[in-house]
Structure formats: structure tokens, C-alpha cells
């Protein structure tokens, strides 16, 4: 890529760049005045030693968690670091006819397959269009090479198009060409002339293999065809999706633009080949990275950390280059290079960025001192120790995309955006129909599909789903329904909580300038707690200057040392104090806490007080409600991962596990890991800790384990199945010996484009909570289902996709866990997240794991004190 000459970064070190090579044609290095030392990854720390625990009679297993996990760090399974994806082709990656297929669990191969029973039938419409006819013959795959090498795919396509008459209809993805014709001989050598300089280019087209109907690669080819059709709609490719720049919506008040677009994927479903179409909106900011740099530089006299502020605002963000509409994720800012720095072109000559953009794009850069942005271009398959390319970008030519956290916190901005982005069911259906009609009636688009005998229906797919029975919640000697909207807030306010923690001493750190309001707030809090049978004694209130963080931390230490409180409410008037206080109480100490803003104190809202009373109870081990889960001896686990907000190379994997049959008591742990390290070993270590804890509490190991694994992309499924699952099984074997343990391993996917609607064409609506879909649009190779667990009052509800990759539950459970029962259990667990008196999108252990991982990554930057592992301190 000439405008962004690639540079190589080896291994896992960050921040240090290799010197430029001496030979032409090798990977180029950074600008010549580059400097900096590589920063190596920190070695993993061994867990601290613990006293050994005795085995229970009749159970085999290790003496301690450390013995179980001692070999996990060195364990690898085959080629597990090479993920193979499913679905649409991303970017310009070459198509590989390799597809790792996970065998469906035996439990989904009965007469009913993966179909569940029970509930009420409901007619649904989804955002899938059937493909009524498609190519029914073999395709031939060819590798295409250009001499000299051509980096730009547009130039490659132009050179190939000169031979359209010879080649016939074909698809080209940047390295592979697909055609229904078998060219003779097997290797063709063609000659084309480059338009902009009349240079002769030799094209070599070499036959590689035949792609049969039904091959996974054939689905990818269909996706290339659809992308070609979208290109013929005069849409702009931005990142992975197509957007209509001509239909953009300007919001000058916030200096934003909204580009409407489409996400499309052809996929093989249980009902056949379907085209999924989802509307998308790209948020474009009317400021460049250089504008943001200037804004930060204006404060240089009063803020010596202005450059750090700029880096924190840019690193991790996605930018759009204004000269070719390409998107890049920014990984670093190179202060030692600028637009006057030079790089080597393909012919070996050197040129500065200033001259390059002037000669190539007719752009005159206004600022010659702006530091260059660095983006890592990842390869399609990441192999341990492999290289990645570094792309240098000019801030002046990069437009910022998306929203900053400051923008998200601006409720006026978000309200204005919601007018355009929060699309209801009926309006969304209209947009789907408009899209398919545009594809089918635009001549170029329709012709590109007909050349390959690809015919799309203009009717959305319809089918039957099921609505599960409404759940009943239990408090202390009281029951109440979840409600049609799955919201039981009104019932909860006067219902005794299921279990209440006993609290003897607790404290409140409040503002000395607002002491009267603090006391009124506490009075309201005690009142609402009493209505829920939660007996809160009067707290010790300490009035200080809450704007002075040093005084705040000193006061916390004094309060803890003097009165040893079970709980502390911390009132703040600055958001940045939240992180400091949480680190002090969760990492340095082990005291559950609730941070409350001074604004909430002044409002003295009874609803807020109710939520805080529930949180206090939960953070001390109590539970406000439960749903009945009949199976005994089952441990349910949730796991999620979150990236460190300051160190993007570092992530935290959080595990939550239930410790009793009512699934109201929890164990939690967090494992940090560096980028490139195998998270599977850390995951297995966390499960070993959970099993050890469960055994110490219940004097027995669980009879069965259900794992809800969040944070997994389609391209990681093979890795999870071949490595992570194997390590979990090894850990269980260390505990159970030759005894069987029933286990279900379920991949939870929230970021999906599938949508469902009920009602009629005149009034489409969101499906009610509890709607399950296990047919028609599900994957024939998977034991999977969709679940709509939430009720939304605005916009369109997003379902959650569940893929059961392992299911041996029936080997040890007392009841037969059918697909229907597993679906119902999953829905039950969405009622058990105590931070919300309604259902959530994922099972509670999964949501809690996300909450814990997020708190650790954003605020704590370190695992919490082990003294808190039995409490929901992170709620």
C-alpha cells in the first residue's frame, strides 16, 4: 500500500519498531528518525501458595488448586492458535477452503433435534431474505499474481478487466479468482497496461482447486457476489460495510454526520441459503485527528500532560482516511516522526509524506510537524511469533469516527442521535424492503447476480417461534410474577427480599458542605430498606471535604482501622475519584462499598434509595429474589473478558460461579493476561478455583457444570473448542478422577445482526420476553438457539445467540436436560441479575462476569483483594 507503507513488528513487544531493511522489496521500516525501546511483555506471576486441603471421602482429585493448575500454563492443543472463521469475507482476505466444523453434541441429535418444546407458538418475521436459486455447478479457483506486484485491489481489478472477454464472468478478492469456466492451460499468462503510467504488468492466473457445491468456500463466494452487487448500488465501502454517503444526515449542532448503510451476509441456515440484511449507521465526526491534536495543544501551558491526553483520545479509536475511505484502528502515536519523514517506495527511491500526498493525491498538507499515527494491520490468520504490518497515517488526513465517552455522557447529543439511530420494528421492516428492492431493480446490481444464477426473494422469511411461560419470582415467603414486560420493580419495593445480610457497623463518607442532605438521604435509605425486610442500622457518618482526594483516602483508612465497617457508602462530586476510591477499597483493602454522586444525594430519590439498598444487601451476600431451578448440585459459570483502558495489550478474564442450589451465592475471580497469551490456561485455572471453593462450601463437588462463555467471535470457535474446552475437561478430571461430570459449554453472542418481529405488516412489534427461536434461521451444523429475554420500549430489541458446543449434562443430572429445558434454564437465569429488577440480555452469571471484568479493566487495573471473592462487591 503505497500511501501507507507497511512496516513490520515482530513478536509481542509494543512500541519499538525495527530498522528499515537494506534490500528493495523487503518489508519497510519506520521513518529514519524513529527511536524507542521495545517494551517486553511481563512474565506471568505464579499464584501464591496456599495450605493444602484434604480430599473428601469417595472423591479423587488434587490436594490444592495449585496442583491442579500447575501444568495448564504449558499445555497447548494442536494448532489452536489459528482461528478459522465462518460467514462473510472480511476485507481483502483471500478465501481459504478450510473450515473447522464442530460436531453437534449428541443431545441435539434426537428425533426432535435441537428443537425445544413448551411455551406458546408465535409467528415471527426475521431480517433474512431467501435465496431461491443459485449456482448448481462447480466453481474453479485460481491464484492470481501480478509482476510487478500491485498493492491496490482497484488497480488489480482494472488490469484483469482488460481480459473480460477471455475470462468471462469471475469473482476476484485480491488474490484468488473464481470462475465457472475451466481455463486452458492450467496456468495463463496475460499482459495488461497500467492506465496511469502505461507500464506493462504480467498477470499469472494459476488453477488451484475445484470448489464443489456445499463447500464452505462457496458460501464465501456468494458473499463476494453480494458485496459486488452492493458496490454497483453506488455505495461507499467504509471498513467492512457499505454506506450511502449521498444519503448522509448532517447534525451541525454536534459536528457529526450519520451515514446510513447495510450489513449483509449470506449464510446456510436450517431452512436453506438465506441473505441476512441489517441496517447500519456510521457516525462520522467533522473533525480530523489534527483538529483534536490542536485542541489538546491549546492547553499545553496549563497542562503538561496534553500529549498524553491526545494519545488517550486517539489510541484505540477508529479513523477514516479522507482520500480513500479506508478505516484503521490507531494503536500508537509516533512522536519521533512527522510528515517530513521519508519512506522507501517500491522502486527503492525515498519520498517524504508531504511530497507523496502532493504527487499521488494532489493534497497539500498544511502542518509539517504533526506526529504520525500508527496502525497495526493484522494478518487474516494470527500465528504465534508471526509478524504484523505497521501502517503510518497523517492526522490531517484522518477523520475521527464513532463517539467518545464524553459524547456518550452528553444526554442531549444522545437524544438527538436516537431520533435517527433508534429505529422501531415497522420502520426497520420498511428499510429492509427498500434495500432488497434497490438490489433487485438497479440494473448493474441485478445483472451481477443474474450472471451467477443467483436469485433473491423480495419477501422476508417467516416462521414459528415459541414464547416461554412467564417466570415467578420468590422473595422471603412471598411470590410475585415477573410481568408481561419482565419488570417487577413495583412488586419489589414492598416485598421482603429472599435473603438479607446481617450488618452491624457501616459508614458513610459525606460532604461537610452538604451534611443535611446526606442525613436526609440516609433516612430515606433506611426507610426503603425496612420495607424490604432489610434491617439497616444507623451508619457512622463522617463529614469531610470530598473534593480533596488525599483527605478522602486518609479518612477511609481511619474509618476502616477504627470501626472495621462491613460496608461504606462513599459520596463523590468528581467522577475521576470513583476509580481511586474503588482501588483503595477493593484492592488495597477488602471492604464492599457503594459510590454515590453528590447529585443523587441532593435529589433524595426513593427509587435510587431502593436500588442502593438492594445493592448493599447483595454486596454483603444477600439476595433480593430468586427463580426456581429444580436441578440440584449444579454449578453455573459465566465468563467474560475486558481490555484494560490504559494498556490495550492487557486484558482481564472474569469468572463467576454459583455456589448453592438456589444460585444466589457466588464465587468470583479475575485473571489478567497479556495480548498473545493463551487465555484458555487462565480460564481453566479460574474453574479450578471455583471447584475448590464449591467443595469447601458444600463438602462435595458439583454434579454438573454449565458454562456460559461470552466474548467469543466466530473466528475463535475452533480455538475455544479445541483448546479451552480441552483444558476445562483436564481440570475437571484432576478433581473428579474417573468419575463422570456432566457439562454444557455454551457460547454467548450478543453482537449479532439478526432481528425478529411479530405482528402484521401494518403493525410490526418486538417479540415478547421469553421468545425462543430454534429453527429456520439457526445453523444446521450447530446446537444453537436465539432468545429474546428483554422488553424494550424504544427501537428494536436485539436477541442473544447461544451455541452449545459441548453437552454431556445427561450423564450426571437427575432429570433429562432436553434442548427445551436448557432454553428455559437460560431464560430463568436472565432474571437473576440483581442490579436490575427485570430481565437482562444474558444469563446473570455472564452479566456479572462482564460487570466484574469491566470494573477491573476500567478502575482497578488489578485483581481485587481475595477477601472479596465470595461477595458481589462489583455489582
PDB file of C-alpha atoms in Angstrom, residues 398-538:
ATOM      1  CA  UNK A 398      -7.822  11.091   9.125  1.00  0.00           C
ATOM      2  CA  UNK A 399     -11.378  11.794  10.200  1.00  0.00           C
ATOM      3  CA  UNK A 400     -12.443  10.589  13.615  1.00  0.00           C
ATOM      4  CA  UNK A 401     -15.341   8.140  13.727  1.00  0.00           C
ATOM      5  CA  UNK A 402     -17.644   6.981  16.482  1.00  0.00           C
ATOM      6  CA  UNK A 403     -18.354   8.646  19.805  1.00  0.00           C
ATOM      7  CA  UNK A 404     -16.067   9.469  22.689  1.00  0.00           C
ATOM      8  CA  UNK A 405     -17.120   8.652  26.248  1.00  0.00           C
ATOM      9  CA  UNK A 406     -17.650  12.363  26.796  1.00  0.00           C
ATOM     10  CA  UNK A 407     -20.076  12.397  23.871  1.00  0.00           C
ATOM     11  CA  UNK A 408     -21.883   9.333  25.202  1.00  0.00           C
ATOM     12  CA  UNK A 409     -22.300  11.075  28.545  1.00  0.00           C
ATOM     13  CA  UNK A 410     -23.937  14.045  26.785  1.00  0.00           C
ATOM     14  CA  UNK A 411     -27.619  13.166  27.055  1.00  0.00           C
ATOM     15  CA  UNK A 412     -28.648  15.967  24.671  1.00  0.00           C
ATOM     16  CA  UNK A 413     -26.354  14.618  21.958  1.00  0.00           C
ATOM     17  CA  UNK A 414     -27.508  11.042  22.516  1.00  0.00           C
ATOM     18  CA  UNK A 415     -31.154  12.126  22.373  1.00  0.00           C
ATOM     19  CA  UNK A 416     -30.558  13.871  19.051  1.00  0.00           C
ATOM     20  CA  UNK A 417     -28.800  10.798  17.659  1.00  0.00           C
ATOM     21  CA  UNK A 418     -31.544   8.439  18.836  1.00  0.00           C
ATOM     22  CA  UNK A 419     -34.005  10.172  16.520  1.00  0.00           C
ATOM     23  CA  UNK A 420     -32.136   8.614  13.593  1.00  0.00           C
ATOM     24  CA  UNK A 421     -30.461   5.522  15.057  1.00  0.00           C
ATOM     25  CA  UNK A 422     -33.184   4.069  17.274  1.00  0.00           C
ATOM     26  CA  UNK A 423     -35.376   2.510  14.610  1.00  0.00           C
ATOM     27  CA  UNK A 424     -38.618   0.770  15.557  1.00  0.00           C
ATOM     28  CA  UNK A 425     -39.827  -2.578  14.119  1.00  0.00           C
ATOM     29  CA  UNK A 426     -42.166  -1.249  11.416  1.00  0.00           C
ATOM     30  CA  UNK A 427     -39.704   1.355  10.169  1.00  0.00           C
ATOM     31  CA  UNK A 428     -36.920  -1.228  10.150  1.00  0.00           C
ATOM     32  CA  UNK A 429     -39.005  -3.602   8.011  1.00  0.00           C
ATOM     33  CA  UNK A 430     -39.590  -0.750   5.547  1.00  0.00           C
ATOM     34  CA  UNK A 431     -35.833  -0.201   5.301  1.00  0.00           C
ATOM     35  CA  UNK A 432     -35.214  -3.925   4.702  1.00  0.00           C
ATOM     36  CA  UNK A 433     -37.758  -3.977   1.870  1.00  0.00           C
ATOM     37  CA  UNK A 434     -36.328  -0.798   0.410  1.00  0.00           C
ATOM     38  CA  UNK A 435     -32.864  -2.333   0.414  1.00  0.00           C
ATOM     39  CA  UNK A 436     -33.836  -5.571  -1.344  1.00  0.00           C
ATOM     40  CA  UNK A 437     -35.894  -3.704  -3.940  1.00  0.00           C
ATOM     41  CA  UNK A 438     -32.916  -1.449  -4.633  1.00  0.00           C
ATOM     42  CA  UNK A 439     -30.686  -4.504  -5.138  1.00  0.00           C
ATOM     43  CA  UNK A 440     -33.184  -6.231  -7.433  1.00  0.00           C
ATOM     44  CA  UNK A 441     -34.151  -3.195  -9.538  1.00  0.00           C
ATOM     45  CA  UNK A 442     -30.787  -1.488 -10.034  1.00  0.00           C
ATOM     46  CA  UNK A 443     -29.632  -2.784 -13.468  1.00  0.00           C
ATOM     47  CA  UNK A 444     -25.928  -3.248 -12.664  1.00  0.00           C
ATOM     48  CA  UNK A 445     -26.659  -4.913  -9.345  1.00  0.00           C
ATOM     49  CA  UNK A 446     -29.299  -7.231 -10.785  1.00  0.00           C
ATOM     50  CA  UNK A 447     -27.028  -8.156 -13.707  1.00  0.00           C
ATOM     51  CA  UNK A 448     -24.123  -9.053 -11.405  1.00  0.00           C
ATOM     52  CA  UNK A 449     -26.405 -11.531  -9.615  1.00  0.00           C
ATOM     53  CA  UNK A 450     -28.044 -12.995 -12.724  1.00  0.00           C
ATOM     54  CA  UNK A 451     -24.632 -13.756 -14.256  1.00  0.00           C
ATOM     55  CA  UNK A 452     -24.206 -16.312 -11.493  1.00  0.00           C
ATOM     56  CA  UNK A 453     -27.821 -17.508 -11.488  1.00  0.00           C
ATOM     57  CA  UNK A 454     -28.347 -16.017  -8.026  1.00  0.00           C
ATOM     58  CA  UNK A 455     -31.977 -15.075  -7.376  1.00  0.00           C
ATOM     59  CA  UNK A 456     -33.170 -13.364  -4.213  1.00  0.00           C
ATOM     60  CA  UNK A 457     -36.708 -13.324  -2.880  1.00  0.00           C
ATOM     61  CA  UNK A 458     -38.100  -9.901  -2.062  1.00  0.00           C
ATOM     62  CA  UNK A 459     -40.046 -11.325   0.897  1.00  0.00           C
ATOM     63  CA  UNK A 460     -38.621 -11.626   4.400  1.00  0.00           C
ATOM     64  CA  UNK A 461     -38.613 -15.112   5.880  1.00  0.00           C
ATOM     65  CA  UNK A 462     -41.428 -16.002   8.326  1.00  0.00           C
ATOM     66  CA  UNK A 463     -41.657 -18.957  10.717  1.00  0.00           C
ATOM     67  CA  UNK A 464     -42.906 -20.104  14.135  1.00  0.00           C
ATOM     68  CA  UNK A 465     -41.136 -19.335  17.390  1.00  0.00           C
ATOM     69  CA  UNK A 466     -42.166 -20.046  20.985  1.00  0.00           C
ATOM     70  CA  UNK A 467     -42.830 -17.785  23.961  1.00  0.00           C
ATOM     71  CA  UNK A 468     -41.786 -19.426  27.228  1.00  0.00           C
ATOM     72  CA  UNK A 469     -44.038 -19.344  30.284  1.00  0.00           C
ATOM     73  CA  UNK A 470     -43.712 -16.233  32.418  1.00  0.00           C
ATOM     74  CA  UNK A 471     -41.471 -16.753  35.433  1.00  0.00           C
ATOM     75  CA  UNK A 472     -42.475 -16.402  39.077  1.00  0.00           C
ATOM     76  CA  UNK A 473     -40.020 -14.766  41.456  1.00  0.00           C
ATOM     77  CA  UNK A 474     -39.607 -15.657  45.094  1.00  0.00           C
ATOM     78  CA  UNK A 475     -38.826 -13.349  47.970  1.00  0.00           C
ATOM     79  CA  UNK A 476     -38.895 -14.282  51.640  1.00  0.00           C
ATOM     80  CA  UNK A 477     -42.175 -16.189  51.993  1.00  0.00           C
ATOM     81  CA  UNK A 478     -43.670 -14.280  49.077  1.00  0.00           C
ATOM     82  CA  UNK A 479     -44.057 -14.881  45.351  1.00  0.00           C
ATOM     83  CA  UNK A 480     -44.773 -12.437  42.544  1.00  0.00           C
ATOM     84  CA  UNK A 481     -44.901 -12.659  38.724  1.00  0.00           C
ATOM     85  CA  UNK A 482     -42.183 -11.216  36.506  1.00  0.00           C
ATOM     86  CA  UNK A 483     -44.884  -9.462  34.474  1.00  0.00           C
ATOM     87  CA  UNK A 484     -45.562  -9.298  30.741  1.00  0.00           C
ATOM     88  CA  UNK A 485     -42.764  -6.762  30.306  1.00  0.00           C
ATOM     89  CA  UNK A 486     -40.428  -8.773  32.565  1.00  0.00           C
ATOM     90  CA  UNK A 487     -40.167  -5.891  35.036  1.00  0.00           C
ATOM     91  CA  UNK A 488     -41.014  -6.428  38.701  1.00  0.00           C
ATOM     92  CA  UNK A 489     -39.833  -3.109  40.144  1.00  0.00           C
ATOM     93  CA  UNK A 490     -43.188  -2.199  41.660  1.00  0.00           C
ATOM     94  CA  UNK A 491     -43.542  -5.609  43.361  1.00  0.00           C
ATOM     95  CA  UNK A 492     -40.037  -5.466  44.741  1.00  0.00           C
ATOM     96  CA  UNK A 493     -40.443  -2.188  46.633  1.00  0.00           C
ATOM     97  CA  UNK A 494     -42.677  -3.752  49.262  1.00  0.00           C
ATOM     98  CA  UNK A 495     -41.655  -7.416  49.035  1.00  0.00           C
ATOM     99  CA  UNK A 496     -39.320  -8.943  51.645  1.00  0.00           C
ATOM    100  CA  UNK A 497     -36.043  -9.860  49.992  1.00  0.00           C
ATOM    101  CA  UNK A 498     -35.217 -13.560  49.625  1.00  0.00           C
ATOM    102  CA  UNK A 499     -32.237 -13.407  51.988  1.00  0.00           C
ATOM    103  CA  UNK A 500     -30.950 -10.397  53.894  1.00  0.00           C
ATOM    104  CA  UNK A 501     -27.395  -9.890  55.054  1.00  0.00           C
ATOM    105  CA  UNK A 502     -26.707  -9.005  58.678  1.00  0.00           C
ATOM    106  CA  UNK A 503     -24.820  -5.745  59.006  1.00  0.00           C
ATOM    107  CA  UNK A 504     -23.572  -4.490  62.386  1.00  0.00           C
ATOM    108  CA  UNK A 505     -21.442  -1.500  61.519  1.00  0.00           C
ATOM    109  CA  UNK A 506     -21.261   0.575  58.391  1.00  0.00           C
ATOM    110  CA  UNK A 507     -20.151   4.066  57.477  1.00  0.00           C
ATOM    111  CA  UNK A 508     -20.943   6.927  55.147  1.00  0.00           C
ATOM    112  CA  UNK A 509     -18.295   9.378  53.918  1.00  0.00           C
ATOM    113  CA  UNK A 510     -20.201  12.551  53.057  1.00  0.00           C
ATOM    114  CA  UNK A 511     -19.702  16.156  52.153  1.00  0.00           C
ATOM    115  CA  UNK A 512     -19.284  18.569  55.030  1.00  0.00           C
ATOM    116  CA  UNK A 513     -20.891  21.290  52.882  1.00  0.00           C
ATOM    117  CA  UNK A 514     -23.954  19.155  52.325  1.00  0.00           C
ATOM    118  CA  UNK A 515     -24.288  17.251  55.601  1.00  0.00           C
ATOM    119  CA  UNK A 516     -28.013  17.948  55.988  1.00  0.00           C
ATOM    120  CA  UNK A 517     -28.885  16.441  52.609  1.00  0.00           C
ATOM    121  CA  UNK A 518     -26.681  13.431  53.346  1.00  0.00           C
ATOM    122  CA  UNK A 519     -28.616  12.698  56.527  1.00  0.00           C
ATOM    123  CA  UNK A 520     -31.975  13.049  54.771  1.00  0.00           C
ATOM    124  CA  UNK A 521     -30.759  10.664  52.081  1.00  0.00           C
ATOM    125  CA  UNK A 522     -29.670   8.090  54.680  1.00  0.00           C
ATOM    126  CA  UNK A 523     -33.034   8.404  56.412  1.00  0.00           C
ATOM    127  CA  UNK A 524     -34.824   7.599  53.130  1.00  0.00           C
ATOM    128  CA  UNK A 525     -32.431   4.707  52.545  1.00  0.00           C
ATOM    129  CA  UNK A 526     -33.186   3.172  55.945  1.00  0.00           C
ATOM    130  CA  UNK A 527     -36.919   3.557  55.327  1.00  0.00           C
ATOM    131  CA  UNK A 528     -36.984   1.777  51.957  1.00  0.00           C
ATOM    132  CA  UNK A 529     -34.680  -0.971  53.278  1.00  0.00           C
ATOM    133  CA  UNK A 530     -37.075  -1.660  56.115  1.00  0.00           C
ATOM    134  CA  UNK A 531     -39.970  -2.105  53.645  1.00  0.00           C
ATOM    135  CA  UNK A 532     -37.979  -4.924  52.053  1.00  0.00           C
ATOM    136  CA  UNK A 533     -37.261  -6.510  55.485  1.00  0.00           C
ATOM    137  CA  UNK A 534     -33.640  -5.424  55.314  1.00  0.00           C
ATOM    138  CA  UNK A 535     -32.693  -4.101  58.738  1.00  0.00           C
ATOM    139  CA  UNK A 536     -30.031  -1.459  58.254  1.00  0.00           C
ATOM    140  CA  UNK A 537     -28.766   0.130  61.476  1.00  0.00           C
ATOM    141  CA  UNK A 538     -27.877   3.810  61.502  1.00  0.00           C
TER     142      UNK A 538
END
